[in-house]
Amino acid sequence: MSTSRTARGWVPAAATLSAAGWGANQFTPLAVVYRTQAHWSAVGVAAMFSTYLLGLIPGLLLGGPVSDRYGRRIVRSALVLSAVASGVLALADVSQIAVYLSRLGTGLATGVVLSAGTAWVRELSAESGRPVAGTHRASYAAGGGFAAGALTAGAFAQWLPEPMLLPCLPQVIVALAILVATRGVPETARSAAALVHRPPARGQRWTTARHARFVRVVLPATPAVFAAATVAYVVLPPLVEDRVAGYAPLFSGLVTALTLIVGMAVRPVAAWLDHSGSARATIAAMATVIIGLLIGATAAYRNSAALVLAAVIFLGAGYGLTLAAGLKEIERLAPPRTMHSTVSVYHGATYTGFLTPLLLTVTAGFASYPALLAGLAAVGLLCLAFTARHSRFRLS
C-alpha cells in the first residue's frame, strides 16, 4: 500500500469516530423534547438513554476481534447502521418502541466504530510514520463528534420546527458523506504492521484484565468516567429547567458540549500527573469527580443554573482525567498483544457509568436529588480510599 494513501487515510478513518459519536450524543438534548412535548416520564426517557449501553458493550467487546479477522473496514458497515438508527429516531415521532430500537442500534454501531475504528486510525498513523499520534487522533475525533452531536441537536431542537425530526438528519448526512470518503482508505488489519502484534491466544487475551493492579486500582475508578459525564449532561440540566425557561434544549446541548470539551482539554494534565510509582493521577481524577458531584448537589438544592455550569466544569474535568489516567495505567500493564483486549474491557467497564441517570431517576422517589448526588459522592470517596490503599500494589 502506498505511504501517501495511508497518510491521507487516517483523516476519513478518524471521521468515522466523529460520526458515530455524533449519533450517540444527539439524543441528550432531545430528551428534553420527549419529556416536555411527548410527555414521556423521566424514568422512561432515562431508560431510553441507558438502552444505548445494551448495544454499546457488545459492540466494544466484539468490534476489535471481528475486525482483526475480517478487516477494519467493517467500520463502514457500522457507520451505515449508525445512520439508519438516526433515521429511525428522526421518524419515531412519539413511538417509544422506535426510540428504544434506535438507541440499541446506535449503541451497537458506536461500540464497533470506537473499537475497530480506533485500531484503524492507530494502524494508519503507524504506517504513515506517526505511531504515537494514532490514539490521540482517535480520542479527539470521537470526543469532537460527541460534543458536536449534542450541540447541533440542541440548536436544531431550540430554533427549528419539528424538534423530533430535524435534529437527527444532520448525522445521517454526515455519516453517508464519510462513508463515501472512506471507500479508498486502505485495509490495515492484515498488513505487515498489524501482523507484528498478532492477537493473543484465547487464554492469553484477558491476562491483563485479571492483573491485581488492574482489578484493585483501575477498575474501582471506571464507573466514575461516564457517571461524571452523564450526571453533568443528563441529570443536572433538567433540575434547573425553570431557570432556563424556553431554552432547555439549547442549554442541554451547551452543557453536554462543555462537559466533553473540558474532558478533552484536561487529558494532558492526566499525563503530567501520571507516575509509575503511584496512582496519583487516578486519585486526583476521582477527587475532581467527587467535588463536581458535591457542587451538583448544591446546584440542585439551590436550583441554580450557574452552579450547574460550575459542577459541569469539575465533572467534565473528572471525566477526562479519570479516562486518561486509566489508559495510562493500561499502557504500563498490558503487553502489545493484549493491549487491544484490555482497552476493550476497560472501555466496557467505564460505560457502566451510563446507568447512573437511570439509577438516580428510579431512586428519586425515595430521596431528593441533592441527597442522591451527595450519596454518590460518598460512594466515590469509598472507591477513592480503596484505590489509594492499593495504589502501590504490584507496580511491575
Short mmCIF file of C-alpha atoms in Angstrom, two decimals:
data_model
loop_
_atom_site.label_atom_id
_atom_site.label_comp_id
_atom_site.label_asym_id
_atom_site.label_seq_id
_atom_site.Cartn_x
_atom_site.Cartn_y
_atom_site.Cartn_z
CA MET A 1 0.00 0.00 0.00
CA SER A 2 1.29 3.47 -0.77
CA THR A 3 2.52 5.65 2.03
CA SER A 4 0.67 8.67 0.64
CA ARG A 5 -2.67 6.87 0.66
CA THR A 6 -2.09 5.69 4.22
CA ALA A 7 -1.02 9.16 5.37
CA ARG A 8 -4.24 10.62 3.97
CA GLY A 9 -6.36 7.67 5.07
CA TRP A 10 -6.31 8.34 8.80
CA VAL A 11 -8.41 11.50 8.32
CA PRO A 12 -11.58 9.83 6.94
CA ALA A 13 -10.98 6.86 9.26
CA ALA A 14 -10.95 9.23 12.24
CA ALA A 15 -14.05 10.94 10.84
CA THR A 16 -15.96 7.66 11.28
CA LEU A 17 -15.38 8.03 15.02
CA SER A 18 -16.73 11.58 14.92
CA ALA A 19 -19.84 10.50 13.03
CA ALA A 20 -20.52 7.64 15.45
CA GLY A 21 -20.02 9.94 18.45
CA TRP A 22 -22.35 12.49 16.85
CA GLY A 23 -25.09 9.89 16.52
CA ALA A 24 -24.60 8.65 20.06
CA ASN A 25 -24.94 12.04 21.76
CA GLN A 26 -27.62 13.76 19.69
CA PHE A 27 -30.23 12.08 21.90
CA THR A 28 -29.19 14.01 25.02
CA PRO A 29 -30.80 17.41 24.22
CA LEU A 30 -33.74 15.64 22.56
CA ALA A 31 -34.59 14.06 25.92
CA VAL A 32 -35.91 17.48 26.94
CA VAL A 33 -38.25 17.47 23.94
CA TYR A 34 -39.54 13.97 24.72
CA ARG A 35 -40.28 14.95 28.31
CA THR A 36 -41.98 18.28 27.54
CA GLN A 37 -43.69 17.72 24.17
CA ALA A 38 -44.29 13.96 24.10
CA HIS A 39 -44.94 13.95 27.88
CA TRP A 40 -42.87 10.84 28.46
CA SER A 41 -41.91 10.06 32.03
CA ALA A 42 -38.46 10.84 33.39
CA VAL A 43 -37.90 7.14 34.10
CA GLY A 44 -38.87 6.19 30.54
CA VAL A 45 -36.52 8.75 29.00
CA ALA A 46 -33.68 7.67 31.31
CA ALA A 47 -34.31 4.04 30.30
CA MET A 48 -34.09 5.06 26.63
CA PHE A 49 -30.80 6.76 27.34
CA SER A 50 -29.46 3.63 29.08
CA THR A 51 -30.65 1.26 26.34
CA TYR A 52 -27.70 2.57 24.34
CA LEU A 53 -25.48 0.64 26.73
CA LEU A 54 -27.05 -2.71 25.76
CA GLY A 55 -25.72 -2.26 22.23
CA LEU A 56 -22.53 -0.41 23.10
CA ILE A 57 -20.81 -3.00 25.29
CA PRO A 58 -21.22 -5.93 22.83
CA GLY A 59 -20.03 -3.61 20.07
CA LEU A 60 -16.95 -2.63 22.06
CA LEU A 61 -16.07 -6.20 23.02
CA LEU A 62 -16.73 -7.75 19.61
CA GLY A 63 -15.68 -4.93 17.28
CA GLY A 64 -11.96 -5.45 17.82
CA PRO A 65 -11.80 -9.26 17.47
CA VAL A 66 -14.19 -9.25 14.49
CA SER A 67 -12.18 -6.55 12.73
CA ASP A 68 -8.97 -8.47 13.48
CA ARG A 69 -10.43 -11.33 11.49
CA TYR A 70 -12.42 -9.61 8.75
CA GLY A 71 -10.71 -6.23 8.50
CA ARG A 72 -11.05 -2.73 9.89
CA ARG A 73 -13.37 -1.74 7.08
CA ILE A 74 -16.29 -3.30 8.99
CA VAL A 75 -16.36 0.21 10.46
CA ARG A 76 -18.12 1.26 7.25
CA SER A 77 -20.94 -1.21 7.88
CA ALA A 78 -21.27 0.06 11.44
CA LEU A 79 -21.47 3.61 10.09
CA VAL A 80 -24.42 2.58 7.90
CA LEU A 81 -26.12 1.15 11.00
CA SER A 82 -25.48 4.44 12.84
CA ALA A 83 -27.13 6.42 10.01
CA VAL A 84 -30.10 4.03 9.91
CA ALA A 85 -30.53 4.35 13.69
CA SER A 86 -30.57 8.14 13.37
CA GLY A 87 -33.16 7.86 10.61
CA VAL A 88 -35.33 5.67 12.83
CA LEU A 89 -35.02 8.20 15.64
CA ALA A 90 -35.99 11.02 13.27
CA LEU A 91 -39.11 9.16 12.11
CA ALA A 92 -40.02 7.77 15.54
CA ASP A 93 -42.18 10.77 16.49
CA VAL A 94 -43.95 9.53 19.66
CA SER A 95 -43.25 5.81 19.16
CA GLN A 96 -41.31 4.70 22.22
CA ILE A 97 -40.50 1.30 20.69
CA ALA A 98 -38.84 3.01 17.71
CA VAL A 99 -36.74 5.17 20.04
CA TYR A 100 -35.62 2.11 22.02
CA LEU A 101 -34.64 0.34 18.79
CA SER A 102 -32.79 3.41 17.59
CA ARG A 103 -30.84 3.68 20.83
CA LEU A 104 -29.95 -0.02 20.70
CA GLY A 105 -28.72 0.25 17.09
CA THR A 106 -26.81 3.45 17.87
CA GLY A 107 -25.07 1.76 20.78
CA LEU A 108 -24.03 -1.27 18.73
CA ALA A 109 -22.75 0.88 15.86
CA THR A 110 -20.87 3.21 18.19
CA GLY A 111 -19.22 0.31 20.02
CA VAL A 112 -17.95 -1.25 16.80
CA VAL A 113 -16.69 2.06 15.45
CA LEU A 114 -14.97 3.02 18.71
CA SER A 115 -13.24 -0.36 18.93
CA ALA A 116 -12.36 -1.18 15.32
CA GLY A 117 -12.13 2.45 14.19
CA THR A 118 -9.61 3.33 16.87
CA ALA A 119 -7.45 0.38 15.79
CA TRP A 120 -7.80 1.51 12.16
CA VAL A 121 -6.67 5.06 12.93
CA ARG A 122 -3.83 3.78 15.10
CA GLU A 123 -2.52 1.45 12.38
CA LEU A 124 -2.88 4.01 9.61
CA SER A 125 -0.99 6.52 11.74
CA ALA A 126 1.76 3.98 12.46
CA GLU A 127 2.21 3.17 8.77
CA SER A 128 2.47 6.86 7.93
CA GLY A 129 5.27 7.29 10.45
CA ARG A 130 3.24 8.67 13.40
CA PRO A 131 2.69 5.64 15.67
CA VAL A 132 2.14 7.65 18.86
CA ALA A 133 -0.35 10.04 17.24
CA GLY A 134 -2.95 7.40 16.40
CA THR A 135 -4.51 7.03 19.83
CA HIS A 136 -4.70 10.80 20.33
CA ARG A 137 -6.23 11.31 16.89
CA ALA A 138 -8.90 8.70 17.56
CA SER A 139 -9.67 10.05 21.02
CA TYR A 140 -10.09 13.65 19.93
CA ALA A 141 -12.08 12.68 16.84
CA ALA A 142 -14.57 10.70 18.93
CA GLY A 143 -14.77 13.42 21.60
CA GLY A 144 -15.35 16.09 18.98
CA GLY A 145 -18.18 14.06 17.49
CA PHE A 146 -19.83 13.56 20.88
CA ALA A 147 -19.72 17.31 21.53
CA ALA A 148 -20.84 18.33 18.02
CA GLY A 149 -23.79 15.94 18.04
CA ALA A 150 -25.21 17.31 21.28
CA LEU A 151 -24.61 20.96 20.36
CA THR A 152 -26.11 20.64 16.87
CA ALA A 153 -29.16 18.69 18.03
CA GLY A 154 -29.75 21.17 20.84
CA ALA A 155 -29.57 24.14 18.47
CA PHE A 156 -31.85 22.49 15.92
CA ALA A 157 -34.39 21.49 18.59
CA GLN A 158 -34.31 25.02 20.02
CA TRP A 159 -34.71 27.10 16.88
CA LEU A 160 -36.11 24.93 14.07
CA PRO A 161 -39.54 23.37 13.61
CA GLU A 162 -40.10 19.62 14.01
CA PRO A 163 -37.77 19.25 17.03
CA MET A 164 -38.07 15.44 16.99
CA LEU A 165 -37.26 15.10 13.29
CA LEU A 166 -34.80 17.72 12.04
CA PRO A 167 -32.11 17.41 14.77
CA CYS A 168 -31.40 13.80 13.71
CA LEU A 169 -30.96 14.43 9.99
CA PRO A 170 -27.50 16.12 10.04
CA GLN A 171 -25.92 12.94 11.44
CA VAL A 172 -27.41 10.88 8.62
CA ILE A 173 -25.92 13.27 6.04
CA VAL A 174 -22.54 13.37 7.81
CA ALA A 175 -22.38 9.58 8.18
CA LEU A 176 -23.20 8.97 4.50
CA ALA A 177 -20.66 11.58 3.38
CA ILE A 178 -17.94 9.92 5.47
CA LEU A 179 -18.99 6.53 4.12
CA VAL A 180 -18.15 7.81 0.65
CA ALA A 181 -14.88 9.34 1.87
CA THR A 182 -13.68 6.02 3.36
CA ARG A 183 -14.09 4.00 0.16
CA GLY A 184 -10.40 4.29 -0.71
CA VAL A 185 -8.96 4.05 2.80
CA PRO A 186 -6.54 1.08 2.92
CA GLU A 187 -7.22 -2.02 4.96
CA THR A 188 -4.67 -2.43 7.78
CA ALA A 189 -5.70 -5.50 9.78
CA ARG A 190 -3.71 -7.85 7.53
CA SER A 191 -0.81 -5.52 6.81
CA ALA A 192 2.72 -6.24 7.92
CA ALA A 193 2.47 -3.62 10.66
CA ALA A 194 -0.66 -5.24 12.11
CA LEU A 195 0.79 -8.74 11.96
CA VAL A 196 3.72 -7.72 14.14
CA HIS A 197 1.26 -7.60 17.04
CA ARG A 198 -0.93 -10.59 16.23
CA PRO A 199 -3.92 -11.11 18.51
CA PRO A 200 -3.03 -13.28 21.52
CA ALA A 201 -4.28 -16.81 22.03
CA ARG A 202 -7.73 -17.03 23.57
CA GLY A 203 -6.39 -17.95 27.00
CA GLN A 204 -3.96 -15.00 26.98
CA ARG A 205 -6.38 -12.35 25.74
CA TRP A 206 -7.69 -11.39 29.19
CA THR A 207 -4.46 -11.82 31.21
CA THR A 208 -4.00 -8.10 31.93
CA ALA A 209 -7.68 -7.67 32.81
CA ARG A 210 -7.14 -10.19 35.62
CA HIS A 211 -3.99 -8.47 36.89
CA ALA A 212 -4.30 -7.49 40.56
CA ARG A 213 -3.41 -3.85 39.91
CA PHE A 214 -5.99 -3.60 37.13
CA VAL A 215 -8.64 -5.06 39.43
CA ARG A 216 -7.73 -3.08 42.56
CA VAL A 217 -6.59 0.27 41.18
CA VAL A 218 -8.00 0.75 37.68
CA LEU A 219 -11.44 -0.88 37.90
CA PRO A 220 -12.72 0.95 41.03
CA ALA A 221 -12.41 4.23 39.15
CA THR A 222 -14.01 3.09 35.89
CA PRO A 223 -17.70 3.80 36.69
CA ALA A 224 -16.71 7.37 37.60
CA VAL A 225 -15.74 8.12 33.98
CA PHE A 226 -19.23 8.22 32.50
CA ALA A 227 -21.03 8.63 35.80
CA ALA A 228 -19.36 12.05 35.94
CA ALA A 229 -20.21 12.83 32.32
CA THR A 230 -23.83 11.66 32.44
CA VAL A 231 -24.58 13.38 35.75
CA ALA A 232 -23.25 16.57 34.15
CA TYR A 233 -25.29 16.49 30.95
CA VAL A 234 -28.23 14.16 31.67
CA VAL A 235 -29.08 14.59 35.35
CA LEU A 236 -28.29 18.23 36.19
CA PRO A 237 -29.85 20.26 33.31
CA PRO A 238 -33.45 19.05 33.90
CA LEU A 239 -33.15 20.03 37.58
CA VAL A 240 -32.88 23.73 36.62
CA GLU A 241 -35.18 23.78 33.58
CA ASP A 242 -37.31 26.52 35.14
CA ARG A 243 -34.19 28.71 35.36
CA VAL A 244 -33.58 28.40 31.61
CA ALA A 245 -37.24 28.51 30.59
CA GLY A 246 -37.67 28.45 26.83
CA TYR A 247 -34.07 27.43 26.20
CA ALA A 248 -33.94 23.96 27.76
CA PRO A 249 -32.83 22.03 24.60
CA LEU A 250 -30.11 24.59 23.83
CA PHE A 251 -28.94 24.64 27.46
CA SER A 252 -28.76 20.83 27.46
CA GLY A 253 -26.72 20.83 24.25
CA LEU A 254 -24.35 23.50 25.56
CA VAL A 255 -23.85 21.67 28.87
CA THR A 256 -23.11 18.42 27.04
CA ALA A 257 -20.60 20.09 24.73
CA LEU A 258 -18.95 21.91 27.66
CA THR A 259 -18.59 18.64 29.60
CA LEU A 260 -16.88 16.88 26.71
CA ILE A 261 -14.69 19.81 25.66
CA VAL A 262 -13.38 20.22 29.22
CA GLY A 263 -12.85 16.46 29.34
CA MET A 264 -10.69 16.57 26.22
CA ALA A 265 -8.81 19.67 27.32
CA VAL A 266 -7.62 18.22 30.65
CA ARG A 267 -6.23 14.94 29.32
CA PRO A 268 -2.67 16.33 29.06
CA VAL A 269 -2.97 17.13 32.78
CA ALA A 270 -3.51 13.43 33.47
CA ALA A 271 -0.34 12.63 31.54
CA TRP A 272 1.53 15.23 33.61
CA LEU A 273 0.19 13.77 36.87
CA ASP A 274 0.87 10.19 35.86
CA HIS A 275 3.67 8.48 37.77
CA SER A 276 4.79 4.88 37.58
CA GLY A 277 5.34 4.70 41.35
CA SER A 278 1.82 5.67 42.42
CA ALA A 279 -1.76 6.12 41.29
CA ARG A 280 -1.82 9.86 41.90
CA ALA A 281 -3.38 10.66 38.52
CA THR A 282 -6.33 8.34 39.22
CA ILE A 283 -6.70 9.64 42.78
CA ALA A 284 -6.69 13.27 41.62
CA ALA A 285 -9.24 12.41 38.92
CA MET A 286 -11.61 10.74 41.38
CA ALA A 287 -11.27 13.66 43.80
CA THR A 288 -12.26 16.02 40.97
CA VAL A 289 -15.38 13.93 40.25
CA ILE A 290 -16.34 14.00 43.93
CA ILE A 291 -16.01 17.79 44.06
CA GLY A 292 -18.18 18.04 40.93
CA LEU A 293 -20.87 15.84 42.49
CA LEU A 294 -20.94 17.95 45.66
CA ILE A 295 -21.26 21.16 43.63
CA GLY A 296 -24.02 19.46 41.63
CA ALA A 297 -25.83 18.56 44.85
CA THR A 298 -25.60 22.21 45.92
CA ALA A 299 -26.86 23.34 42.50
CA ALA A 300 -29.87 21.03 42.82
CA TYR A 301 -30.58 22.26 46.35
CA ARG A 302 -30.37 25.94 45.37
CA ASN A 303 -31.94 25.47 41.92
CA SER A 304 -29.04 27.37 40.36
CA ALA A 305 -28.13 27.17 36.68
CA ALA A 306 -24.84 28.96 37.39
CA LEU A 307 -23.85 26.29 39.91
CA VAL A 308 -24.81 23.62 37.38
CA LEU A 309 -22.26 25.12 34.99
CA ALA A 310 -19.65 25.14 37.76
CA ALA A 311 -20.41 21.48 38.53
CA VAL A 312 -20.19 20.64 34.83
CA ILE A 313 -16.65 22.04 34.64
CA PHE A 314 -15.49 19.83 37.51
CA LEU A 315 -17.41 16.78 36.30
CA GLY A 316 -16.11 17.24 32.76
CA ALA A 317 -12.57 17.55 34.11
CA GLY A 318 -13.11 14.46 36.26
CA TYR A 319 -14.41 12.52 33.28
CA GLY A 320 -11.37 13.39 31.15
CA LEU A 321 -8.81 12.86 33.92
CA THR A 322 -10.23 9.51 35.02
CA LEU A 323 -10.37 8.18 31.48
CA ALA A 324 -6.84 9.30 30.63
CA ALA A 325 -5.40 8.05 33.93
CA GLY A 326 -6.91 4.60 33.40
CA LEU A 327 -5.50 4.34 29.90
CA LYS A 328 -2.06 5.33 31.19
CA GLU A 329 -2.23 2.51 33.73
CA ILE A 330 -3.11 0.06 30.97
CA GLU A 331 -0.16 1.22 28.86
CA ARG A 332 2.13 0.09 31.69
CA LEU A 333 0.32 -3.15 32.48
CA ALA A 334 -0.57 -4.58 29.08
CA PRO A 335 1.93 -6.04 26.60
CA PRO A 336 1.23 -5.14 22.94
CA ARG A 337 -0.55 -8.41 22.15
CA THR A 338 -3.15 -7.94 24.90
CA MET A 339 -3.43 -4.16 24.68
CA HIS A 340 -6.47 -4.15 22.41
CA SER A 341 -8.43 -6.65 24.53
CA THR A 342 -7.57 -4.86 27.76
CA VAL A 343 -8.61 -1.48 26.41
CA SER A 344 -11.93 -3.01 25.26
CA VAL A 345 -12.55 -4.39 28.76
CA TYR A 346 -11.63 -1.04 30.26
CA HIS A 347 -13.97 0.90 27.99
CA GLY A 348 -16.76 -1.59 28.66
CA ALA A 349 -16.30 -1.07 32.40
CA THR A 350 -16.30 2.73 32.06
CA TYR A 351 -19.58 2.68 30.16
CA THR A 352 -21.37 1.15 33.15
CA GLY A 353 -21.47 4.76 34.34
CA PHE A 354 -24.18 5.32 31.72
CA LEU A 355 -26.59 3.58 34.10
CA THR A 356 -26.22 6.41 36.64
CA PRO A 357 -29.06 8.63 35.31
CA LEU A 358 -31.47 5.68 35.35
CA LEU A 359 -30.38 4.72 38.86
CA LEU A 360 -30.88 8.26 40.14
CA THR A 361 -34.24 8.65 38.39
CA VAL A 362 -35.59 5.39 39.82
CA THR A 363 -34.46 6.25 43.35
CA ALA A 364 -35.64 9.88 43.19
CA GLY A 365 -38.91 8.85 44.82
CA PHE A 366 -37.07 7.85 47.98
CA ALA A 367 -34.70 10.81 48.38
CA SER A 368 -34.11 14.26 46.93
CA TYR A 369 -31.60 14.84 44.17
CA PRO A 370 -29.27 16.82 46.46
CA ALA A 371 -29.19 13.84 48.83
CA LEU A 372 -28.73 11.34 45.99
CA LEU A 373 -25.84 13.29 44.48
CA ALA A 374 -24.20 13.67 47.89
CA GLY A 375 -24.63 9.92 48.38
CA LEU A 376 -22.99 9.30 45.02
CA ALA A 377 -20.09 11.48 46.15
CA ALA A 378 -19.80 9.35 49.30
CA VAL A 379 -19.60 6.18 47.19
CA GLY A 380 -16.92 7.86 45.11
CA LEU A 381 -14.99 8.66 48.28
CA LEU A 382 -15.05 4.99 49.29
CA CYS A 383 -13.76 3.98 45.86
CA LEU A 384 -11.04 6.61 46.11
CA ALA A 385 -9.97 5.27 49.51
CA PHE A 386 -9.84 1.71 48.13
CA THR A 387 -7.75 2.81 45.15
CA ALA A 388 -5.40 4.82 47.37
CA ARG A 389 -4.98 1.83 49.68
CA HIS A 390 -3.75 -0.32 46.78
CA SER A 391 -2.05 2.42 44.76
CA ARG A 392 1.43 0.95 45.24
CA PHE A 393 0.38 -2.65 44.75
CA ARG A 394 2.31 -4.67 42.15
CA LEU A 395 3.57 -1.84 40.02
CA SER A 396 5.78 -4.11 37.91
#
